[in-house]
XYZ file of C-alpha atoms in Angstrom:
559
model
C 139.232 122.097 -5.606
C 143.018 122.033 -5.446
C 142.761 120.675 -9.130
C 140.366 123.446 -10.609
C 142.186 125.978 -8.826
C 145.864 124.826 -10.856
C 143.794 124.572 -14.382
C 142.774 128.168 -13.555
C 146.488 129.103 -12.679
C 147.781 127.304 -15.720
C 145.190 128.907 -17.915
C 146.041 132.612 -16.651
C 149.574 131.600 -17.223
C 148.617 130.778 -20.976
C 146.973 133.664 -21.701
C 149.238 136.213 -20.174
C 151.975 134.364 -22.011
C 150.210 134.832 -25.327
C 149.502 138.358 -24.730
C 153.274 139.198 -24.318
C 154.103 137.134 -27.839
C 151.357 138.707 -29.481
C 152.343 142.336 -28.166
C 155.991 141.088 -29.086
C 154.641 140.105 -32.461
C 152.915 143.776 -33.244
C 155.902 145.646 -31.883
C 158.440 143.569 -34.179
C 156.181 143.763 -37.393
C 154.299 147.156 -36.994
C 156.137 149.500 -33.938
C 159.683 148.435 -35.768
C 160.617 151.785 -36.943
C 159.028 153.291 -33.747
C 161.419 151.548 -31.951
C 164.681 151.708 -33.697
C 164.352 155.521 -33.744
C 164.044 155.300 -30.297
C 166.761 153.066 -30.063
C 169.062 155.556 -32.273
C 167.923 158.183 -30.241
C 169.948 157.624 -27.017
C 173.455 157.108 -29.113
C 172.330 159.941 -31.292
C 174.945 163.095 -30.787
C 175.177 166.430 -33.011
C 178.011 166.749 -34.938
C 179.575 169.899 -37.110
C 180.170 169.600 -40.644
C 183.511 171.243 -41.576
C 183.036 174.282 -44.306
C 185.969 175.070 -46.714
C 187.821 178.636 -46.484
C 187.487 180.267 -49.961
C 190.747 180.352 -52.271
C 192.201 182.960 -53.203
C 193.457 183.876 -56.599
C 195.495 186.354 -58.690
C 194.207 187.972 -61.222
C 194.458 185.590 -63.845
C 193.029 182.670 -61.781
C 196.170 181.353 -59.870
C 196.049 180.334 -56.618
C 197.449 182.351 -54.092
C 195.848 180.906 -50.899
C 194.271 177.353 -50.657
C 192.820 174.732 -48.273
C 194.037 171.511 -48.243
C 192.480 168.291 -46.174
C 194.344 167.092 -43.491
C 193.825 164.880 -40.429
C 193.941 165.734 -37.066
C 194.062 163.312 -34.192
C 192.296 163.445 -31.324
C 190.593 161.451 -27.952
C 187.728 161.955 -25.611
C 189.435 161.067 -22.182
C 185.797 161.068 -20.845
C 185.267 157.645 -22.524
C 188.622 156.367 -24.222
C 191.008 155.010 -22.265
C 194.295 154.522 -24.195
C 196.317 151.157 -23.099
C 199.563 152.448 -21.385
C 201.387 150.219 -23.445
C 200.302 151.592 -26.596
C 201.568 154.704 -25.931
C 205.267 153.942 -26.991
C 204.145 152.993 -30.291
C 201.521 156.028 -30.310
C 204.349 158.613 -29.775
C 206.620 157.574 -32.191
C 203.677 157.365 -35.077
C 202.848 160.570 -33.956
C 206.281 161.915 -34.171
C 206.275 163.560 -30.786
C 208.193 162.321 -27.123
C 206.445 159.776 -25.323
C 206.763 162.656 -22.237
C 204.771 164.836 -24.596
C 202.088 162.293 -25.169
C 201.572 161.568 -21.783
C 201.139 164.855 -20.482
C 198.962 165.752 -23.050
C 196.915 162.588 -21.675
C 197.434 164.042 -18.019
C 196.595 167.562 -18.400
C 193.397 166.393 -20.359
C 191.832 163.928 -17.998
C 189.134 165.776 -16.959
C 187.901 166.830 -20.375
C 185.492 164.947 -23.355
C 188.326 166.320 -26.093
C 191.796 166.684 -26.757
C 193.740 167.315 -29.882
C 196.985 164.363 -29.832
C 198.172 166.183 -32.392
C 196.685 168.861 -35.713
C 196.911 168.483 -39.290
C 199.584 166.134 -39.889
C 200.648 164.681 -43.135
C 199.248 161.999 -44.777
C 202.460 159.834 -43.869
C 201.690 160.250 -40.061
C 197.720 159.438 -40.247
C 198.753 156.297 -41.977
C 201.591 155.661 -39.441
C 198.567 156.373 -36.770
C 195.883 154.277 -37.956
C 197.747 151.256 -38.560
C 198.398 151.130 -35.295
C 194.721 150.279 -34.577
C 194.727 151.620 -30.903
C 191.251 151.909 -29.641
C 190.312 155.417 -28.658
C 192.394 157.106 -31.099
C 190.287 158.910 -33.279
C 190.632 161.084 -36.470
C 188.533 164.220 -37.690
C 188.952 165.769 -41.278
C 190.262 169.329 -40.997
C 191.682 171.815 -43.347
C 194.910 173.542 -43.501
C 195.680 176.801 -45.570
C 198.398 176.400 -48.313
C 200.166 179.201 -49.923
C 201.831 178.326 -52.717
C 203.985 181.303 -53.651
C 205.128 181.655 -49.745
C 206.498 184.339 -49.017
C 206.246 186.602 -52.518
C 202.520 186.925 -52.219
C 202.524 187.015 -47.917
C 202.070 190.332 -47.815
C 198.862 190.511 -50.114
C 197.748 187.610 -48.858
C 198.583 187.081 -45.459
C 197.676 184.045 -43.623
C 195.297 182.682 -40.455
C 195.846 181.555 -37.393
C 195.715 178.352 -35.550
C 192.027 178.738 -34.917
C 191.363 179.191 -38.634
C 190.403 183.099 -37.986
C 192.532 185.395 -40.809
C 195.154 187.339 -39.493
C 196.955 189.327 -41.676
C 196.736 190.371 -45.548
C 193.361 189.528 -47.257
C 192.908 186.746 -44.909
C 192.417 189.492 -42.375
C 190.639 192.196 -44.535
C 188.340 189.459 -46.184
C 187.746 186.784 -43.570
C 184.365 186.753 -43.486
C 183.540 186.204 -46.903
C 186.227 183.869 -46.867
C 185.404 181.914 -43.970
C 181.693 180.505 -44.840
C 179.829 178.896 -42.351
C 179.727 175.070 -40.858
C 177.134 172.913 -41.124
C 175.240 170.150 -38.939
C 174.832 166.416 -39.067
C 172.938 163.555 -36.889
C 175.261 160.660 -36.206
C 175.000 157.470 -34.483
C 177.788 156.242 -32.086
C 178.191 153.299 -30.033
C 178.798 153.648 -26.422
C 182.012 153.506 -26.362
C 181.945 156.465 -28.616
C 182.798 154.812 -31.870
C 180.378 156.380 -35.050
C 178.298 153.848 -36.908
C 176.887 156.085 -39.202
C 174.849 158.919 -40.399
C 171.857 159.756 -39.347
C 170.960 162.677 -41.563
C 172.187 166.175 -42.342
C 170.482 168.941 -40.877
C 172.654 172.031 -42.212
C 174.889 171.914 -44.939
C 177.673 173.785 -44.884
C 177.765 177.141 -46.549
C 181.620 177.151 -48.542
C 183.495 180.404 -48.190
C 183.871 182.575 -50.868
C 186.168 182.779 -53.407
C 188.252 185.696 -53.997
C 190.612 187.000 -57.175
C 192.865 189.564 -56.504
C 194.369 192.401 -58.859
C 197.586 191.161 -58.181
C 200.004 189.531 -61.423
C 201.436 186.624 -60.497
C 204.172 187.230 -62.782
C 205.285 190.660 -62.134
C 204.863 189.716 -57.863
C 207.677 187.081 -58.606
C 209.691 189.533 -60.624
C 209.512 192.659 -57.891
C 210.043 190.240 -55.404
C 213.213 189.308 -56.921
C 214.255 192.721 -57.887
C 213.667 194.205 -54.435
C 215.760 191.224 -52.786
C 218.573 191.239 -55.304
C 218.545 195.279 -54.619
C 218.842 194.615 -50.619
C 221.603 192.857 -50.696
C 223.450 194.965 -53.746
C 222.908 197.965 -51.607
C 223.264 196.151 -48.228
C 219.886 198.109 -47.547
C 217.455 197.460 -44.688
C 214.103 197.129 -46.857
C 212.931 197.564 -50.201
C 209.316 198.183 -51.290
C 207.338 197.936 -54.214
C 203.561 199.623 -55.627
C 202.534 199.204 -59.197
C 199.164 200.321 -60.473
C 197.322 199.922 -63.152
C 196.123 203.857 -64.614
C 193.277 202.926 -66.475
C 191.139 200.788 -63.454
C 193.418 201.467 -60.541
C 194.104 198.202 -59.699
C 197.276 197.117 -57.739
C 199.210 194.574 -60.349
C 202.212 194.309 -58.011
C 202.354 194.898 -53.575
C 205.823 193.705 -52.515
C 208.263 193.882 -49.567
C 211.157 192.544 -48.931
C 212.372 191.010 -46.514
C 208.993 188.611 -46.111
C 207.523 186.116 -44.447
C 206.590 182.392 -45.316
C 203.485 181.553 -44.527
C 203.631 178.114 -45.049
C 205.896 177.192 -41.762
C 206.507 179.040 -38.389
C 210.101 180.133 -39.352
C 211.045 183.544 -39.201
C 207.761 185.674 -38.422
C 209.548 189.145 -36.778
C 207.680 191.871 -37.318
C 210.226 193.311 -39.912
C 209.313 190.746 -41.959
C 205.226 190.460 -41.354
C 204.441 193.949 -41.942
C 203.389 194.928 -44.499
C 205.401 198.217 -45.632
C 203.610 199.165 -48.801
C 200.865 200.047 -46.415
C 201.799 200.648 -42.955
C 205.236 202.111 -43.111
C 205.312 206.018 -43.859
C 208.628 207.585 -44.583
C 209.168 211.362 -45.582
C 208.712 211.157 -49.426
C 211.629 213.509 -50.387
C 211.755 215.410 -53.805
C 208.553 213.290 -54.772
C 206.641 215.959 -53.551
C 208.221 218.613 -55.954
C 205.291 217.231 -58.657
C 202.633 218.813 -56.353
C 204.749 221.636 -55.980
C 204.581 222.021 -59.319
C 201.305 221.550 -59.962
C 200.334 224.289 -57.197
C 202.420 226.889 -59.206
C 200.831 226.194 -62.020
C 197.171 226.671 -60.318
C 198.800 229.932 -59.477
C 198.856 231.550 -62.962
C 202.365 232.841 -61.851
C 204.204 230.137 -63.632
C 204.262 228.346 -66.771
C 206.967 225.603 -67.379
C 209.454 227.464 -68.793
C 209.116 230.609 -66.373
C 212.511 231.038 -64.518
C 213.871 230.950 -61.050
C 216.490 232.037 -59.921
C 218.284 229.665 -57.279
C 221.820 231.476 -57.135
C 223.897 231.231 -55.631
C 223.275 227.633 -54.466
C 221.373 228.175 -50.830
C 219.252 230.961 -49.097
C 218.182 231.232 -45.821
C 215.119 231.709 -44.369
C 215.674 233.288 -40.482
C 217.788 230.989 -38.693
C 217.368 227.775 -41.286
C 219.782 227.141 -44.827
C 218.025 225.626 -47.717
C 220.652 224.429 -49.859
C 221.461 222.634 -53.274
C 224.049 220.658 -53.846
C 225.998 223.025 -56.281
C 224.540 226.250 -57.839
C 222.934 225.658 -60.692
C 221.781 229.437 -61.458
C 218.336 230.533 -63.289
C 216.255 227.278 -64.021
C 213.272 227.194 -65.133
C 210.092 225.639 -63.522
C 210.872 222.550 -65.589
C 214.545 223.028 -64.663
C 214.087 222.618 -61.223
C 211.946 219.441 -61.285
C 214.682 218.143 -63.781
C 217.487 219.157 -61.092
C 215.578 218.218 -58.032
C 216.757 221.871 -56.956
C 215.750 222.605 -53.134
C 215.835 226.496 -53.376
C 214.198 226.439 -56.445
C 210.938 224.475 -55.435
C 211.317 226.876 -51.874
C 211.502 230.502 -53.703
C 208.357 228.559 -55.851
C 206.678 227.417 -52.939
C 207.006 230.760 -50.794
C 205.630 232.892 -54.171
C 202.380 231.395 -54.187
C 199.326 230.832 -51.523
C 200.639 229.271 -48.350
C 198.252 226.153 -48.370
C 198.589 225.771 -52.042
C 200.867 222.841 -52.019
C 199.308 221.611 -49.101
C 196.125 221.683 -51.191
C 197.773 219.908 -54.234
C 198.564 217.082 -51.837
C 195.226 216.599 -50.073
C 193.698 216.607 -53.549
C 195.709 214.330 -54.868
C 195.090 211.522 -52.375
C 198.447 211.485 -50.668
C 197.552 211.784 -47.195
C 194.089 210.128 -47.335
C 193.619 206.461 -46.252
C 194.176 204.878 -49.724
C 191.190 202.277 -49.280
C 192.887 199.218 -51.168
C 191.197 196.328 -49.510
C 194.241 195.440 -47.326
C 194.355 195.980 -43.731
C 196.483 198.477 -41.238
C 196.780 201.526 -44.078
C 198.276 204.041 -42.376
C 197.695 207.859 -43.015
C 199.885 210.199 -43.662
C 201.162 212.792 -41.304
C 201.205 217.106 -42.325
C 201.381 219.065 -39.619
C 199.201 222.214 -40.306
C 200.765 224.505 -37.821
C 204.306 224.211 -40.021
C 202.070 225.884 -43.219
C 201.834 229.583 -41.315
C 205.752 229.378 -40.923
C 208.369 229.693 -44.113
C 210.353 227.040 -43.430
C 207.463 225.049 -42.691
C 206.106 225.397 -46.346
C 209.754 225.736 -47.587
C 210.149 222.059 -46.308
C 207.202 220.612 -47.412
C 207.319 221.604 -50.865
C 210.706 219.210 -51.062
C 208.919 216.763 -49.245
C 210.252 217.098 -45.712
C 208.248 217.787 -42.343
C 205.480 215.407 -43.713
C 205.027 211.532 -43.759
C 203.020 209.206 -46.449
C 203.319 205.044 -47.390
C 203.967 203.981 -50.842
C 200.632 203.273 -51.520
C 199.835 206.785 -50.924
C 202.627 208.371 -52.704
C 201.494 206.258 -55.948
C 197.812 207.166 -55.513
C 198.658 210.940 -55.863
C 200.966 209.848 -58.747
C 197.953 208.030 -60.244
C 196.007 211.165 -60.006
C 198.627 213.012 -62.397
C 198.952 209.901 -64.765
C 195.336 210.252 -64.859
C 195.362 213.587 -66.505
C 194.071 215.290 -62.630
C 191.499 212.510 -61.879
C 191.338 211.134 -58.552
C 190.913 207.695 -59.028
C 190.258 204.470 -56.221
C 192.222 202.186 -56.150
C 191.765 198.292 -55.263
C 193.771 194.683 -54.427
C 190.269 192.974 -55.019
C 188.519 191.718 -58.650
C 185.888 189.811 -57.772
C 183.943 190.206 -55.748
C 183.121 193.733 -57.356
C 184.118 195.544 -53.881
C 182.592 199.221 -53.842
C 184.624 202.011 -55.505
C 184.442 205.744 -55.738
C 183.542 207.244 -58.863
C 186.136 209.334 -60.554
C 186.800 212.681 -59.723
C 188.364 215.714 -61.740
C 191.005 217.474 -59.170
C 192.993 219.148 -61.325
C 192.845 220.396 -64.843
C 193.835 218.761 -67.367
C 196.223 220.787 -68.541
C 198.197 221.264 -65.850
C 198.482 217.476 -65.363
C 199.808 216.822 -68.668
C 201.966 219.851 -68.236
C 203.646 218.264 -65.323
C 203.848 214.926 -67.239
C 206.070 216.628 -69.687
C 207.795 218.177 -67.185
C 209.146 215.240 -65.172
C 210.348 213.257 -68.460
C 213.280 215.474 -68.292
C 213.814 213.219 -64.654
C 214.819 210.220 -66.652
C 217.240 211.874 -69.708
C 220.624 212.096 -69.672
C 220.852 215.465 -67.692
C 217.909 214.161 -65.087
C 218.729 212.675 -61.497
C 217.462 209.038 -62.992
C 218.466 208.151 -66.212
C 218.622 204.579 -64.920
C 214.347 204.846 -65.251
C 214.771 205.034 -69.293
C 212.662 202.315 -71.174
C 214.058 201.401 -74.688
C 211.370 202.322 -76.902
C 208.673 204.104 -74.222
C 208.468 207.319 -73.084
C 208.733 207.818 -68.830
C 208.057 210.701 -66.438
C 209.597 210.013 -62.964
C 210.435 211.798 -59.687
C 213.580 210.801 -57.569
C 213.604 211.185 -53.616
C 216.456 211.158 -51.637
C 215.875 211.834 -47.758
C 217.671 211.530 -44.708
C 216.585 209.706 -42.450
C 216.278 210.771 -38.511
C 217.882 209.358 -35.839
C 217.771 210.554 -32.199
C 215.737 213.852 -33.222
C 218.104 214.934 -35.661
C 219.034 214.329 -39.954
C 221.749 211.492 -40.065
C 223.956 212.473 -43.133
C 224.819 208.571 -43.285
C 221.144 207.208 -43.506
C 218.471 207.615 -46.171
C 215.351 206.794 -48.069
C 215.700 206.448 -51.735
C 212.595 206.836 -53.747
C 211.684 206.528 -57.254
C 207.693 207.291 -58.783
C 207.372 206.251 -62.665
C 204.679 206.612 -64.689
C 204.813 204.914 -68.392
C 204.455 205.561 -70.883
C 204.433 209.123 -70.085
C 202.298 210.045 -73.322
C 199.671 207.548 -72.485
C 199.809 206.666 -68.998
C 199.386 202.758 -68.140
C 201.113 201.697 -64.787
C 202.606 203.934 -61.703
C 205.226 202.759 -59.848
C 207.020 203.643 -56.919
C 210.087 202.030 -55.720
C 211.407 202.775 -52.021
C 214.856 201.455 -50.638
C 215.146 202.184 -47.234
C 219.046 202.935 -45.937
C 220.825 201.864 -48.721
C 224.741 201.670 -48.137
C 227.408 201.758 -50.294
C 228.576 204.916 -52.429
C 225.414 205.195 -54.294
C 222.218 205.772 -51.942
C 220.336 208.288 -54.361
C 216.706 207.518 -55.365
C 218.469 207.689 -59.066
C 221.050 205.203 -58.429
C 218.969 202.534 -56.311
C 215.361 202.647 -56.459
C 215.069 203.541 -60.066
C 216.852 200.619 -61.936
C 213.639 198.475 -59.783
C 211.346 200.128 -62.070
C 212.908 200.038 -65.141
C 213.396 196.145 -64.763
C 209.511 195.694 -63.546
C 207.807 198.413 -65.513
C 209.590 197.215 -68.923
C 207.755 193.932 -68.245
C 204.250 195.253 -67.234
C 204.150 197.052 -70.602
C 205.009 194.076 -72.461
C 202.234 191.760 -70.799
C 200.237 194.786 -71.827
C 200.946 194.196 -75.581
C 202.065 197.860 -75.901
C 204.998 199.182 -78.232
C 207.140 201.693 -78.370
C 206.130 205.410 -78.161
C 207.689 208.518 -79.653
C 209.915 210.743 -76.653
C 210.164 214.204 -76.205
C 213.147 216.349 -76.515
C 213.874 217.136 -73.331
C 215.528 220.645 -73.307
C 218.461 221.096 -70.203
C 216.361 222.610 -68.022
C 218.913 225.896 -67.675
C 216.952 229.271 -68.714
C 218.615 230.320 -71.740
C-alpha cells in the first residue's frame, strides 16, 4: 500500500514537473515577444522630443537669430542619489560653488527633476561626463544665438529662459517660430538609466523659418553711424528708419544705444526698447510737408504763391509765433526751404481748419504703422487744439502732436510714392498680409511737394549736409524742444531729418532722429542729416542706381 501510494506521488510529481517545462518551453519559443513587451512595459516612460526654433534671416539669407545644441544637466532626486563625495568634483566641473550645488540638491529633494545647471558649453559637458558620477544625467537642449548682437536686437529681439519670445520678432512671430515637440517611447532601467528606444510616436514639428526685410549691410552701417553720432554730439539716443519706396519694406530699424542678446549684460530699458517703434517725440518742422500738401488741396496756393512772414513773428491772442530772423515775402516753396514758423502758421490759418490734420491722417502718420514688430505706438493729436488758432498754428510746425519714426517715414513714403498710401513690412517670407495700395493724394501735388523740399538740401536750405554727389534729394529738417517739467527747455531738443532719394524717382525714405544732442550744433541740419547722407549714399549703390540730373533750386525769396 505504502509502496503504490509513493509510485503514485512520484508519478504526479513527474507529470506536474513536465507540464511546467513544457509550458516553459511554449512561453520561451512561441509567447517570447508576448512577454518581453510586457516586460518593457513596466520600465516603459514617455518622453518629449525637443523641436528646433526657426532661424531667422535677413533679407539676403543671413542669419540673424539661430539655435544652437547645447547640454543641460540635470537629476531626478526621486531615484538618484549623488555620493556626497562626488560633489566636490561635481561643482568644480560644473563651474559653480560647492554651497550652490548642494542647495540646489537640498531645495530639490522632494522633486523627480532638477536642472544642476542649463546649456553649458561643450567644455563643461565634457568636464561633467568624465566624471562618471552616477545620477548625473544630460538632456539635449537648444540655445538661441544671435550673431550680429546687439545691431540686429532690436529687429530681432530675443526669448526668454523658458524658450517663449520676448521681444522683437521673437515676440511678434513666436508661434510660427516656435513649432511643436514631439513624443517618444523609451526604455529605462530602474534606477532610471535609458536603454533605448522604444519607438516614436510624434515627431516633432520644426519651427518656421523666417527672412526679414532687413540688409544686413546697411543695419551694420546705421548702427555705426548712429553710435559714432551719440557720442560726437554727446546725445542721449539716436534712431534710424529706412524704407524701401517701391515694396515698402524696412531695409534698415536701428537704435542706439542697444542691447546684446547674446549675454545678460546691460538689459535697461533704455537700451531694450525699441525706439523706432515705441518712442514718439513731437516731429518738428517735418510736419511742414503736410502743411504743404493741405495748401495745395486748397486751390489757394501754388508753389510759388507768396507769404508774407514780416516782420519775423505774429501773435495770435496771448501766444508769439516767431522765426528766427525775418526773412520777408517767401513763397510757399520759400517757407519749406526756410523752415519759416509764421509762414507755415499764416498758411495753415488760410485754409480749412482740419485740413492739415487731414493731410496727416491720410498720410499714415498717426495710424499704427503695422510692420510686423511688436509695441508700435500711435501717435497722439489732440482734436480739441484744431477749433483753436494756436492749436492749428502749432500743429502745422509740428508741435502739440506726437508720432515714432516709423510713422513719420510712413507718411513720408506716402509722398515718395507720388500720394499712395502704401504698407509697410519687417517680414519677406512668410508672405505676411498687406494692404493694397491706396491713392490719398493726387499726384500732382505729391510731386509738387517733392520739388519743393529739394530746396531743403541746397546751399540756401537748413540741410545741405543731406546732398548726395550725383543724386537728387528732397528732405525736411526738425528741430524741437524738448519739455521738461510742463514747459519748452531752450537747452534740450530733438533733431530730425526725413530724406527721400532720389527725389526724381523715389527709392528709399529715411528718417534720422537724435534725441538731445549737445554741443553748439543741435539742429536737425547739423546732426541728424549727415546719418542719412552716409546710409542713404550706400542703399542707392547696393541698388545699382546712378546719378540723376538736380533741379535748380531757386532762393526761395519772392522776387
Amino acid at each position: 500500500m505504502m509502496r503504490s501510494r509513493l509510485r503514485f506521488a512520484i508519478m504526479a510529481f513527474v507529470v506536474v514537473a513536465l507540464v511546467m517545462l513544457a509550458r516553459m518551453f511554449i512561453l520561451a519559443t512561441y509567447d517570447r515577444d508576448f512577454l518581453q513587451e510586457q516586460g518593457d512595459r513596466v520600465a516603459q516612460r514617455a518622453e518629449s522630443v525637443p523641436t528646433t526654433r526657426g532661424i531667422i534671416y535677413d533679407r539676403a539669407g543671413q542669419p540673424l537669430a539661430i539655435s544652437t545644441p547645447v547640454q543641460s544637466i540635470w537629476t531626478d532626486p526621486g531615484i538618484d542619489s549623488i555620493p556626497t563625495e562626488s560633489l566636490p568634483d561635481l561643482a568644480q566641473a560644473l563651474q559653480i560653488s560647492e554651497e550652490q550645488l548642494r542647495s540646489t540638491l537640498r531645495e530639490a529633494s522632494n522633486r523627480r527633476f532638477v536642472y544642476l545647471k542649463k546649456r553649458v558649453s561643450h567644455e563643461v559637458a565634457e568636464a561633467v561626463g568624465q566624471l562618471g558620477i552616477s545620477g548625473v544625467r544630460f538632456s539635449t537642449e537648444f540655445r538661441r544665438y544671435y550673431p550680429a548682437g546687439e545691431v540686429t536686437a532690436h529687429v530681432v529681439g530675443l526669448i526668454k529662459n523658458d524658450g517663449k519670445g520676448a521681444e522683437g520678432l521673437e515676440l511678434s512671430r513666436d508661434v510660427e517660430l516656435t513649432g511643436e515637440t514631439g513624443q517618444r517611447r523609451v526604455l529605462r532601467a530602474r534606477d532610471g538609466r535609458r536603454l533605448r528606444d522604444i519607438r516614436l510616436e510624434d515627431a516633432p514639428k520644426f519651427g518656421e523659418d523666417i527672412t526679414t526685410t532687413i540688409d544686413l549691410g546697411l543695419q551694420y552701417l546705421a548702427f555705426r553711424q548712429l553710435r559714432q553720432t551719440v557720442a560726437e554730439h554727446d546725445a542721449k539716443s539716436a534712431t534710424l528708419v529706412l524704407i524701401d519706396v517701391l515694396n515698402g519694406e524696412i531695409l534698415s530699424l536701428a537704435s542706439y544705444p542697444s542691447y546684446n542678446p547674446n549675454d545678460g549684460g546691460d538689459r535697461s530699458f533704455s537700451r531694450m526698447r525699441n525706439r523706432a517703434v515705441t518712442d514718439t517725440y513731437e516731429p518738428g518742422s517735418t510736419i511742414k510737408t503736410f502743411a504743404a500738401i493741405a495748401a495745395l488741396e486748397s486751390s489757394k496756393y501754388q508753389p510759388e504763391s507768396e507769404i508774407d512772414t514780416s516782420p519775423g513773428y505774429f501773435g495770435i491772442g496771448r501766444h508769439l509765433v516767431e522765426d528766427p530772423r525775418n526773412y520777408g515775402t517767401l513763397t510757399l516753396e520759400g517757407v519749406l526751404i526756410k523752415s519759416s514758423q509764421v509762414g507755415i502758421s499764416r498758411v495753415a490759418l488760410s485754409i480749412d481748419k482740419y485740413a492739415v490734420f487731414s493731410a496727416l491722417n491720410r498720410a499714415g502718420v498717426v495710424d499704427e504703422p503695422h510692420s510686423g514688430l511688436p509695441y508700435e505706438a500711435n501717435g497722439h493729436i489732440n482734436i480739441e487744439d484744431l477749433e483753436r488758432d494756436i492749436g492749428r498754428a502749432t500743429m502745422s510746425y509740428g508741435y502739440g502732436l506726437r508720432v515714432s519714426p516709423l510713422q513719420l517715414a510712413v507718411g513720408y513714403l506716402t509722398i515718395a510714392t507720388g500720394g499712395i498710401r502704401r504698407s509697410i513690412g519687417i517680414v519677406r517670407e512668410p508672405a505676411p498680409f498687406k494692404s493694397p495700395d491706396q491713392r490719398v493724394f493726387k499726384e500732382e501735388h505729391a510731386k509738387t511737394v517733392l520739388q519743393m523740399l529739394e530746396g531743403v538740401v541746397s546751399p540756401i536750405g537748413t540741410a545741405p549736409k543731406a546732398n548726395l554727389e550725383g543724386f537728387s534729394v528732397a528732405g525736411k529738417t526738425g528741430t524741437v524742444r524738448k519739455i521738461l517739467d510742463g514747459s519748452y527747455d531752450e537747452s534740450r531738443h530733438i533733431a530730425w531729418f526725413v530724406g527721400i532719394a532720389p527725389s526724381t524717382n523715389p527709392r528709399i525714405v529715411c528718417v534720422v532722429v537724435v534725441d538731445e544732442p549737445m554741443g553748439e550744433t543741435r539742429s536737425g541740419g547739423g546732426v541728424a542729416s549727415p546719418v542719412f547722407a552716409e546710409v542713404a549714399r550706400h542703399a542707392l549703390q547696393l541698388m545699382g542706381l546712378t546719378g540723376t540730373p538736380k533741379r535748380l533750386v531757386a532762393h526761395g525769396n519772392a522776387a
